[in-house]
Coordinates of C-alpha atoms in Angstrom, one line a residue:
Chain O
M1 CA 90.8 136.1 164.1
L2 CA 88.0 138.6 164.6
V3 CA 86.0 136.1 166.5
R4 CA 88.0 136.2 169.8
P5 CA 87.7 139.9 170.4
L6 CA 84.0 139.7 169.7
L7 CA 83.6 136.8 172.1
I8 CA 85.5 138.8 174.7
A9 CA 83.4 141.8 174.1
L10 CA 80.2 139.8 174.4
A11 CA 81.5 138.2 177.6
A12 CA 82.3 141.6 179.0
L13 CA 78.9 142.8 178.1
A14 CA 77.3 139.8 179.8
A15 CA 79.4 140.4 182.9
T16 CA 78.3 144.0 183.0
A17 CA 74.7 143.1 182.7
A18 CA 75.0 140.4 185.4
A19 CA 77.0 142.3 188.0
P20 CA 74.8 144.0 190.5
V21 CA 75.3 147.7 190.5
Y22 CA 77.0 148.8 193.6
R23 CA 75.2 151.5 195.5
S24 CA 77.0 153.2 198.4
S25 CA 75.3 153.3 201.8
A26 CA 74.6 157.0 201.3
E27 CA 72.8 156.2 198.0
I28 CA 70.8 153.4 199.6
V29 CA 69.7 155.6 202.5
A30 CA 68.8 158.5 200.2
A31 CA 66.7 156.1 198.1
A32 CA 65.0 154.3 201.0
P33 CA 61.1 154.4 200.7
A34 CA 59.2 156.3 203.4
S35 CA 57.9 153.0 204.8
D36 CA 61.5 152.1 205.8
W37 CA 61.6 155.2 208.1
R38 CA 59.9 155.5 211.4
R39 CA 59.2 158.7 213.4
I40 CA 60.7 158.5 216.8
D41 CA 58.2 158.8 219.6
P42 CA 58.5 162.3 221.1
E43 CA 57.9 160.8 224.5
T44 CA 61.3 159.1 224.2
L45 CA 63.1 162.1 222.7
V46 CA 65.2 164.4 224.9
Y47 CA 66.6 167.8 224.1
M48 CA 69.7 168.8 226.1
D49 CA 70.7 172.4 225.4
L50 CA 74.2 173.7 225.9
A51 CA 75.5 177.1 224.9
A52 CA 77.1 175.5 221.9
G53 CA 73.9 173.9 220.7
R54 CA 71.5 171.0 221.2
V55 CA 72.2 167.4 222.0
V56 CA 69.3 165.1 221.2
I57 CA 69.0 161.7 223.0
E58 CA 66.6 158.9 222.2
L59 CA 65.6 156.9 225.3
A60 CA 65.2 153.1 225.2
P61 CA 62.3 152.0 227.3
D62 CA 62.5 148.4 225.9
F63 CA 65.8 147.9 227.6
A64 CA 65.5 149.9 230.8
P65 CA 61.8 150.7 231.4
N66 CA 62.2 151.8 235.1
H67 CA 65.2 153.9 234.5
V68 CA 63.7 155.6 231.5
K69 CA 60.6 156.3 233.5
N70 CA 62.7 157.7 236.3
I71 CA 64.8 159.9 234.0
K72 CA 61.7 161.3 232.5
A73 CA 60.4 162.1 236.0
L74 CA 63.8 163.8 236.7
I75 CA 63.6 165.8 233.5
R76 CA 60.0 166.8 234.2
A77 CA 61.0 167.9 237.7
G78 CA 63.6 170.3 236.1
Y79 CA 66.4 168.3 237.7
F80 CA 68.8 168.7 234.8
N81 CA 68.1 172.4 234.2
D82 CA 71.2 174.4 235.1
S83 CA 73.2 171.2 235.5
A84 CA 76.6 170.6 234.1
V85 CA 79.1 168.3 232.3
I86 CA 81.2 167.1 235.2
R87 CA 83.5 164.6 233.6
S88 CA 85.3 164.0 230.3
Q89 CA 87.6 161.1 230.2
D90 CA 89.5 160.6 226.9
N91 CA 88.5 157.6 224.9
Y92 CA 85.8 156.6 227.4
V93 CA 82.9 158.7 228.6
V94 CA 81.6 162.2 229.1
Q95 CA 79.3 162.5 232.1
W96 CA 76.7 165.1 233.3
G97 CA 74.4 165.8 236.3
Q98 CA 73.9 168.2 239.2
P99 CA 77.3 168.8 240.7
D100 CA 76.0 169.6 244.2
E101 CA 73.1 167.0 244.3
T102 CA 70.9 169.3 246.4
R103 CA 68.3 169.6 243.7
S104 CA 64.9 168.1 244.3
L105 CA 64.2 164.8 242.6
G106 CA 60.5 165.6 242.2
A107 CA 58.6 162.3 241.8
A108 CA 61.8 160.4 240.8
Q109 CA 63.9 158.1 242.9
K110 CA 67.6 158.4 243.6
T111 CA 68.4 154.8 243.0
L112 CA 66.7 151.9 241.2
K113 CA 67.2 148.2 240.8
A114 CA 69.7 147.6 238.0
E115 CA 68.5 146.9 234.4
F116 CA 71.7 145.6 232.9
E117 CA 69.9 143.1 230.6
R118 CA 66.4 141.8 229.9
P119 CA 64.9 138.6 228.6
S120 CA 65.5 138.2 224.9
A121 CA 62.0 136.7 224.5
G122 CA 59.6 139.3 223.0
L123 CA 62.3 141.6 221.7
A124 CA 62.8 142.2 218.0
F125 CA 66.4 141.5 217.0
T126 CA 68.2 141.8 213.6
A127 CA 71.5 140.0 213.9
L128 CA 74.6 141.0 211.9
P129 CA 76.3 138.2 210.0
D130 CA 79.8 138.9 211.4
R131 CA 81.5 137.7 214.5
D132 CA 81.7 139.9 217.6
T133 CA 84.3 139.8 220.3
Y134 CA 81.9 140.2 223.2
A135 CA 78.5 138.9 222.3
R136 CA 77.3 135.6 220.9
E137 CA 75.0 137.6 218.6
A138 CA 75.4 141.3 217.9
G139 CA 72.9 143.4 215.9
F140 CA 70.0 145.8 216.4
S141 CA 66.8 145.9 218.3
G142 CA 64.6 148.8 217.4
D143 CA 66.8 151.9 217.2
F144 CA 69.7 150.5 219.3
P145 CA 72.8 148.3 219.0
A146 CA 72.2 145.2 221.0
G147 CA 73.6 141.9 222.0
R148 CA 71.8 138.6 222.6
D149 CA 72.5 135.1 223.9
G150 CA 70.1 132.2 224.5
K151 CA 68.0 134.0 227.2
S152 CA 69.1 137.6 227.5
A153 CA 69.4 140.8 225.4
W154 CA 71.2 144.0 226.3
M155 CA 72.2 147.3 224.7
L156 CA 75.8 147.7 223.6
H157 CA 78.3 150.4 224.6
C158 CA 78.8 151.9 221.2
Y159 CA 79.9 155.5 220.5
G160 CA 77.2 157.9 221.6
V161 CA 75.3 155.3 223.7
V162 CA 74.0 156.8 227.0
G163 CA 74.2 155.0 230.3
V164 CA 73.5 155.6 234.0
G165 CA 76.4 156.3 236.3
R166 CA 76.5 154.2 239.4
D167 CA 78.7 153.6 242.4
E168 CA 80.0 150.2 243.4
G169 CA 76.7 148.4 244.1
A170 CA 74.7 147.3 241.1
D171 CA 71.6 149.1 242.3
T172 CA 73.2 152.4 243.2
G173 CA 72.3 154.3 240.0
G174 CA 69.0 155.9 239.1
G175 CA 69.7 158.4 236.3
T176 CA 70.8 161.5 238.2
E177 CA 74.2 161.1 236.5
L178 CA 74.3 160.1 232.9
Y179 CA 77.2 159.5 230.5
A180 CA 77.8 159.0 226.8
V181 CA 80.5 157.0 225.2
N182 CA 83.1 159.3 223.5
G183 CA 85.7 156.9 222.0
Q184 CA 86.4 153.2 221.2
S185 CA 83.3 151.3 222.4
P186 CA 84.0 150.2 226.0
R187 CA 82.1 146.9 225.5
H188 CA 83.4 145.5 228.8
L189 CA 80.8 147.7 230.4
D190 CA 78.0 145.8 228.7
R191 CA 75.8 144.0 231.2
N192 CA 77.6 145.9 234.0
I193 CA 75.6 149.1 233.9
T194 CA 72.1 150.3 232.9
V195 CA 72.0 151.7 229.4
V196 CA 69.1 154.0 228.7
G197 CA 69.5 155.4 225.2
R198 CA 71.8 157.0 222.7
V199 CA 72.7 160.4 221.3
I200 CA 71.1 160.8 217.9
Q201 CA 72.3 164.3 217.2
G202 CA 74.9 166.7 218.6
M203 CA 77.4 164.0 219.9
E204 CA 80.1 166.3 218.5
L205 CA 79.2 168.9 221.1
L206 CA 79.9 166.4 223.9
S207 CA 82.9 164.6 222.4
V208 CA 85.1 167.8 222.3
M209 CA 84.7 168.6 226.0
P210 CA 88.2 169.3 227.4
R211 CA 89.3 166.2 229.3
G212 CA 89.2 166.5 233.0
T213 CA 92.5 166.3 234.9
G214 CA 91.0 164.6 238.0
D215 CA 90.7 160.9 238.5
L216 CA 88.6 159.2 235.8
G217 CA 88.4 162.5 233.9
F218 CA 86.3 164.3 236.5
Y219 CA 86.8 168.1 236.5
K220 CA 88.6 169.4 239.5
T221 CA 87.0 172.8 239.6
P222 CA 83.6 174.2 238.8
E223 CA 85.2 176.5 236.3
E224 CA 86.1 173.6 234.1
R225 CA 82.5 172.4 233.7
T226 CA 80.3 173.2 230.8
A227 CA 76.8 174.4 231.7
I228 CA 73.7 172.5 230.6
R229 CA 71.0 175.1 230.4
R230 CA 67.9 173.0 230.0
V231 CA 66.8 169.4 229.4
V232 CA 63.3 168.7 228.2
I233 CA 61.2 165.9 226.7
A234 CA 60.2 166.7 223.1
A235 CA 56.6 165.7 223.8
D236 CA 56.3 168.4 226.4
L237 CA 57.0 171.2 224.0
P238 CA 54.4 172.9 221.7
A239 CA 54.5 171.4 218.2
A240 CA 56.0 174.7 216.9
E241 CA 59.0 174.3 219.2
R242 CA 59.5 170.7 218.5
Q243 CA 61.9 169.0 216.0
D244 CA 60.9 165.4 215.3
Y245 CA 63.3 162.8 213.9
E246 CA 63.0 159.8 211.7
I247 CA 65.1 156.7 211.9
L248 CA 65.8 154.1 209.3
R249 CA 64.2 150.9 210.7
T250 CA 66.9 148.4 211.5
D251 CA 64.6 145.6 210.3
S252 CA 64.0 147.2 206.9
A253 CA 65.4 146.1 203.5
S254 CA 67.1 149.5 203.1
F255 CA 68.9 149.1 206.4
K256 CA 70.1 145.6 205.5
A257 CA 71.3 146.8 202.1
M258 CA 73.1 149.7 203.8
V259 CA 74.9 147.3 206.2
E260 CA 75.9 145.1 203.2
A261 CA 77.3 148.1 201.3
R262 CA 79.4 149.0 204.3
R263 CA 80.6 145.5 204.9
N264 CA 82.1 145.6 201.4
R265 CA 82.7 149.1 200.3
R266 CA 83.2 149.5 196.6
E267 CA 83.6 153.2 196.3
S268 CA 86.7 153.6 194.2
W269 CA 88.7 155.0 197.2
F270 CA 88.5 151.5 198.8
K271 CA 91.1 149.0 197.6
A272 CA 90.3 146.0 200.0
P273 CA 86.7 145.8 201.2
A274 CA 86.6 144.5 204.8
G275 CA 84.0 141.8 204.1
A276 CA 82.6 142.4 207.6
I277 CA 81.4 145.1 209.9
N278 CA 81.4 145.5 213.7
V279 CA 78.0 146.4 215.2
C280 CA 79.5 149.6 216.6
N281 CA 80.7 150.7 213.2
V282 CA 77.3 150.6 211.7
P283 CA 76.0 154.2 211.6
L284 CA 72.4 154.4 212.6
Q285 CA 70.6 156.6 210.2
V286 CA 68.6 159.5 211.7
R287 CA 67.2 162.5 210.0
P288 CA 65.1 165.5 211.1
A289 CA 61.4 164.9 210.2
R290 CA 59.8 167.5 208.0
Chain J
M1 CA 74.1 120.9 264.7
L2 CA 77.3 122.7 265.1
V3 CA 79.0 120.5 262.6
R4 CA 77.4 121.9 259.5
P5 CA 78.5 125.5 260.1
L6 CA 82.0 124.4 260.9
L7 CA 82.2 122.4 257.6
I8 CA 80.9 125.3 255.7
A9 CA 83.5 127.5 257.4
L10 CA 86.3 125.1 256.6
A11 CA 85.1 124.8 253.0
A12 CA 85.1 128.6 252.7
L13 CA 88.6 128.7 254.1
A14 CA 89.8 126.2 251.6
A15 CA 88.2 128.0 248.7
T16 CA 89.9 131.2 249.8
A17 CA 93.2 129.5 250.0
A18 CA 92.8 127.9 246.6
A19 CA 91.5 130.9 244.6
P20 CA 94.1 132.8 242.7
V21 CA 94.4 136.3 244.0
Y22 CA 93.1 138.7 241.4
R23 CA 95.4 141.5 240.5
S24 CA 94.0 144.4 238.5
S25 CA 95.7 145.4 235.3
A26 CA 97.0 148.6 237.1
E27 CA 98.6 146.4 239.8
I28 CA 100.1 144.1 237.3
V29 CA 101.6 147.0 235.3
A30 CA 102.9 148.6 238.5
A31 CA 104.6 145.3 239.5
A32 CA 106.1 144.5 236.1
P33 CA 109.8 143.9 236.3
A34 CA 112.2 146.3 234.5
S35 CA 112.9 143.5 231.9
D36 CA 109.3 143.6 230.8
W37 CA 109.7 147.3 229.7
R38 CA 111.5 148.5 226.7
R39 CA 112.8 152.0 225.9
I40 CA 111.4 153.4 222.7
D41 CA 114.0 154.2 220.2
P42 CA 114.2 158.0 220.0
E43 CA 114.7 157.7 216.3
T44 CA 111.1 156.6 216.1
L45 CA 109.7 159.1 218.6
V46 CA 108.1 162.3 217.3
Y47 CA 107.2 165.4 219.4
M48 CA 104.4 167.5 218.0
D49 CA 104.0 170.8 219.9
L50 CA 100.7 172.6 220.0
A51 CA 99.9 175.7 222.2
A52 CA 97.9 173.3 224.5
G53 CA 100.8 170.9 224.9
R54 CA 102.8 168.1 223.4
V55 CA 101.5 165.1 221.3
V56 CA 104.0 162.2 221.2
I57 CA 103.9 159.8 218.4
E58 CA 105.8 156.5 218.0
L59 CA 106.5 155.6 214.4
A60 CA 106.3 152.0 213.1
P61 CA 109.1 151.3 210.6
D62 CA 108.3 147.5 210.7
F63 CA 105.0 148.2 209.0
A64 CA 105.7 151.2 206.7
P65 CA 109.5 151.5 206.3
N66 CA 109.4 153.8 203.3
H67 CA 106.7 156.1 204.7
V68 CA 108.4 156.3 208.1
K69 CA 111.6 157.3 206.3
N70 CA 109.8 159.9 204.2
I71 CA 108.0 161.3 207.2
K72 CA 111.3 161.6 209.1
A73 CA 112.7 163.5 206.1
L74 CA 109.7 165.8 206.1
I75 CA 110.1 166.5 209.8
R76 CA 113.9 167.1 209.4
A77 CA 113.1 169.5 206.5
G78 CA 110.9 171.5 208.9
Y79 CA 107.9 170.6 206.8
F80 CA 105.5 170.4 209.8
N81 CA 106.7 173.4 211.7
D82 CA 104.0 176.1 211.7
S83 CA 101.6 173.6 210.2
A84 CA 98.0 173.1 211.4
V85 CA 95.2 170.7 212.3
I86 CA 93.0 171.0 209.2
R87 CA 90.3 168.4 209.8
S88 CA 88.4 167.0 212.8
Q89 CA 85.6 164.6 211.9
D90 CA 83.6 163.3 214.8
N91 CA 84.0 159.7 215.6
Y92 CA 86.5 159.2 212.8
V93 CA 89.8 161.1 212.4
V94 CA 91.7 164.4 213.2
Q95 CA 94.1 165.3 210.4
W96 CA 97.0 167.7 210.1
G97 CA 99.5 169.1 207.5
Q98 CA 100.4 172.3 205.7
P99 CA 97.2 173.9 204.5
D100 CA 98.8 175.6 201.5
E101 CA 101.2 172.9 200.4
T102 CA 103.8 175.4 199.2
R103 CA 106.4 174.3 201.8
S104 CA 109.5 172.6 200.6
L105 CA 109.6 168.9 201.0
G106 CA 113.4 168.9 201.5
A107 CA 114.7 165.4 200.7
A108 CA 111.3 163.8 201.0
Q109 CA 108.9 162.7 198.3
K110 CA 105.3 163.9 197.8
T111 CA 104.0 160.4 197.2
L112 CA 105.1 156.8 197.7
K113 CA 104.0 153.3 196.8
A114 CA 101.4 152.2 199.3
E115 CA 102.4 150.1 202.3
F116 CA 99.0 148.8 203.4
E117 CA 100.3 145.5 204.6
R118 CA 103.5 143.5 204.8
P119 CA 104.5 139.8 204.8
S120 CA 103.7 138.2 208.1
A121 CA 106.9 136.2 207.9
G122 CA 109.7 137.6 210.1
L123 CA 107.3 139.7 212.2
A124 CA 106.8 139.0 215.9
F125 CA 103.2 138.6 216.7
T126 CA 101.3 138.0 220.0
A127 CA 97.8 136.9 219.2
L128 CA 94.8 137.6 221.5
P129 CA 92.6 134.6 222.3
D130 CA 89.4 136.3 221.3
R131 CA 87.6 136.5 218.0
D132 CA 87.8 139.7 216.0
T133 CA 85.3 141.0 213.5
Y134 CA 87.8 142.0 210.9
A135 CA 91.0 140.0 211.1
R136 CA 91.5 136.3 211.2
E137 CA 94.1 136.9 214.0
A138 CA 94.3 140.1 216.0
G139 CA 97.0 141.0 218.5
F140 CA 100.2 142.9 218.9
S141 CA 103.4 143.2 217.0
G142 CA 106.1 145.2 218.8
D143 CA 104.4 148.3 220.2
F144 CA 101.3 148.2 217.9
P145 CA 98.0 146.6 217.4
A146 CA 98.1 144.3 214.4
G147 CA 96.2 141.8 212.3
R148 CA 97.5 138.8 210.5
D149 CA 96.3 136.1 208.1
G150 CA 98.2 133.3 206.4
K151 CA 100.6 135.6 204.6
S152 CA 100.2 139.2 205.5
A153 CA 100.3 141.4 208.6
W154 CA 99.0 145.0 209.0
M155 CA 98.5 147.6 211.6
L156 CA 95.0 148.2 212.9
H157 CA 93.0 151.4 213.0
C158 CA 92.6 151.6 216.8
Y159 CA 92.0 154.8 218.8
G160 CA 95.1 157.0 218.5
V161 CA 96.7 155.1 215.5
V162 CA 98.3 157.4 213.0
G163 CA 97.9 157.0 209.2
V164 CA 98.8 158.7 206.0
G165 CA 96.1 160.7 204.2
R166 CA 95.8 159.9 200.5
D167 CA 93.6 160.7 197.5
E168 CA 91.8 158.1 195.5
G169 CA 94.8 156.2 194.1
A170 CA 96.5 153.8 196.5
D171 CA 99.9 155.4 195.8
T172 CA 98.9 159.0 196.3
G173 CA 100.0 159.5 199.9
G174 CA 103.4 160.2 201.2
G175 CA 103.0 161.6 204.7
T176 CA 102.5 165.3 204.1
E177 CA 99.1 164.8 205.7
L178 CA 98.7 162.6 208.7
Y179 CA 95.6 161.7 210.7
A180 CA 94.9 160.0 214.1
V181 CA 91.8 158.0 214.9
N182 CA 89.6 159.9 217.4
G183 CA 86.6 157.5 218.0
Q184 CA 85.4 154.0 217.5
S185 CA 88.1 152.2 215.6
P186 CA 87.3 152.5 211.8
R187 CA 88.7 149.1 211.1
H188 CA 87.3 149.1 207.5
L189 CA 90.3 151.3 206.8
D190 CA 92.7 148.5 207.6
R191 CA 94.7 147.5 204.5
N192 CA 93.3 150.5 202.6
I193 CA 95.7 153.1 203.9
T194 CA 99.3 153.2 205.1
V195 CA 99.5 153.3 208.9
V196 CA 102.7 154.7 210.3
G197 CA 102.4 154.8 214.1
R198 CA 100.3 155.8 217.0
V199 CA 100.0 158.6 219.5
I200 CA 101.5 157.4 222.8
Q201 CA 100.9 160.6 224.8
G202 CA 98.7 163.7 224.3
M203 CA 95.9 162.1 222.3
E204 CA 93.5 164.1 224.5
L205 CA 94.8 167.3 222.9
L206 CA 93.9 166.1 219.4
S207 CA 90.6 164.4 220.3
V208 CA 88.9 167.6 221.6
M209 CA 89.5 169.6 218.4
P210 CA 86.2 171.3 217.5
R211 CA 84.7 169.3 214.6
G212 CA 85.0 170.9 211.2
T213 CA 81.7 171.8 209.5
G214 CA 83.0 171.2 206.0
D215 CA 82.8 167.9 204.1
L216 CA 84.5 165.1 206.0
G217 CA 85.1 167.4 208.9
F218 CA 87.6 169.7 207.2
Y219 CA 87.6 173.2 208.5
K220 CA 86.1 175.8 206.2
T221 CA 88.2 178.7 207.2
P222 CA 91.9 179.2 208.4
E223 CA 90.6 180.6 211.7
E224 CA 89.1 177.3 212.7
R225 CA 92.5 175.5 212.5
T226 CA 94.7 174.9 215.4
A227 CA 98.4 175.7 214.9
I228 CA 101.1 173.1 215.2
R229 CA 104.2 175.0 216.2
R230 CA 106.9 172.5 215.8
V231 CA 107.4 168.8 215.0
V232 CA 110.7 167.2 215.8
I233 CA 112.3 163.7 216.1
A234 CA 113.3 163.0 219.7
A235 CA 116.8 161.8 218.6
D236 CA 117.5 165.2 217.1
L237 CA 117.2 167.0 220.4
P238 CA 120.0 167.3 223.0
A239 CA 119.6 164.8 225.8
A240 CA 118.5 167.5 228.3
E241 CA 115.6 168.5 226.1
R242 CA 114.5 164.9 225.4
Q243 CA 111.8 162.9 227.3
D244 CA 112.2 159.2 226.6
Y245 CA 109.4 156.7 227.0
E246 CA 109.2 153.1 228.0
I247 CA 106.6 150.7 226.8
L248 CA 105.5 147.4 228.3
R249 CA 106.6 144.7 225.9
T250 CA 103.6 143.1 224.3
D251 CA 105.3 139.7 224.3
S252 CA 106.1 139.9 228.1
A253 CA 104.4 137.9 230.9
S254 CA 103.2 141.1 232.5
F255 CA 101.5 142.2 229.3
K256 CA 99.8 138.8 229.0
A257 CA 98.6 139.0 232.6
M258 CA 97.4 142.5 232.1
V259 CA 95.3 141.4 229.1
E260 CA 93.9 138.5 231.1
A261 CA 93.0 140.8 234.0
R262 CA 91.1 143.0 231.6
R263 CA 89.4 140.2 229.8
N264 CA 87.8 139.2 233.2
R265 CA 87.8 142.2 235.4
R266 CA 87.2 141.3 239.0
E267 CA 87.4 144.7 240.7
S268 CA 84.3 144.9 242.8
W269 CA 82.6 147.4 240.6
F270 CA 82.3 144.8 237.8
K271 CA 79.4 142.4 238.1
A272 CA 79.7 140.4 234.9
P273 CA 83.3 140.1 233.6
A274 CA 83.3 140.2 229.8
G275 CA 85.4 137.0 229.3
A276 CA 87.0 138.6 226.2
I277 CA 88.7 141.7 225.0
N278 CA 88.9 143.4 221.6
V279 CA 92.3 144.3 220.4
C280 CA 91.4 148.0 220.3
N281 CA 90.3 147.9 223.9
V282 CA 93.7 146.8 225.2
P283 CA 95.4 149.9 226.5
L284 CA 99.1 149.8 225.5
Q285 CA 101.2 150.7 228.5
V286 CA 103.6 153.6 228.1
R287 CA 105.4 155.6 230.7
P288 CA 108.0 158.4 230.7
A289 CA 111.5 157.0 231.2
R290 CA 113.5 158.3 234.1

């Protein structure tokens, strides 16, 4: 009668040896080799300084080349210096720009042809395995959440994603007013508006802006606005004043393992792993570069 | 050569006559008959008063009967009077309770057996037509977003949904600490935590709470907290002090038409209707009752 317990003990040992050790997404990211990280080009890195701190935005020239070029021209003309947050709509977007619009645009244009989507050909794309309500395929392209179908690709309106405010016509935006998503991803905006990047640090400074009481969350009075002191492109600052950032490559083995760990969380707090993950629930991994 | 233009004009006229008139979701809701609205039971209506205003929560006894009963006992014991918001984690949850936990629980219990899900049998459910990343079926049950599979149903972690904080064990929560979702829906929490209701008014007061700098967004010092003055059940107030609310029934024709209008928005601003909607992007329609 000693045999049974021994067999069970051996079986348990075998199971322990065979079971893959679960690593949390935080452990996976912490252990990612340097080659899985990439330094963000300072030409696509924007610092937006509020009294409360700095918001850092990464621009996405692969998705909206003309708008990104135009926004950089606006920034370099000082267009956004002494600008303001002009809108904060709960569970939707926070928006900023020059309230009076009398500021010079420098070499930039006021409006551009829409860049709602682009050809999927020639664009790297790492698809997630799970179904998405809005896109045939959802995943990542470079440093951004993206959707894809047979011929087109587009950035997704996930939390912190930055887009170009426009009026009714498709070609009425140019980048003088920008917004960031501050709630549940408004994915019905995908392919209806030009998306130009995402906030990679400091979103918590924008998300707490008091909600505007005007239509669509616009502030009714200048006093409600929050000042934006200065907006600069990182590459334009001397190295000593620059903070670079690294992002975990979305096509790396570490990123894939991180996603898998989050699809099925096995930290002891979790009782029923989801078995899936929505593209807007995958936290893109960014860290200051040393 | 005049014939062709005339034929085209007639064809255009016919197309105009045949095309269904698009009504926006706002127009559909405004035109909904009284029978499509339902007055929320004041026994499940909670007023939570901050200095900045009132947050109104609807409780969900169909999903978490024991927790709802316990939370009502806590409220009636005055447990949440002079309590505080103790946590605000960006793009996740805002949480409140008694920071020192020395307050009497009255007739309530500190912990209860988890109510993460319930049998789907006997529960009304209106499914959405679109695929969901996390649930086999997603839709609405009564006044709440819900998921369903062959045997179980559960509430979904959409923006504004209220749940019961717990420690590592499944049965370690009871309602003394509650949270509300303040960002992209953290649907991986579905079926891992007891969900007890949702904020139906005043979510914008909770969503702007400055983010805590401690682990998980907890505030490090008492000074960072926001005071909660009083929490009461609407039914306990004299009629003159009570504001009732009506909700558009999720099984009504108006609700179905509203969802369809939002799946394919045809307001002239939209250039590419989504053709689908995620359950957490459907705005539940609530209005003060007269």
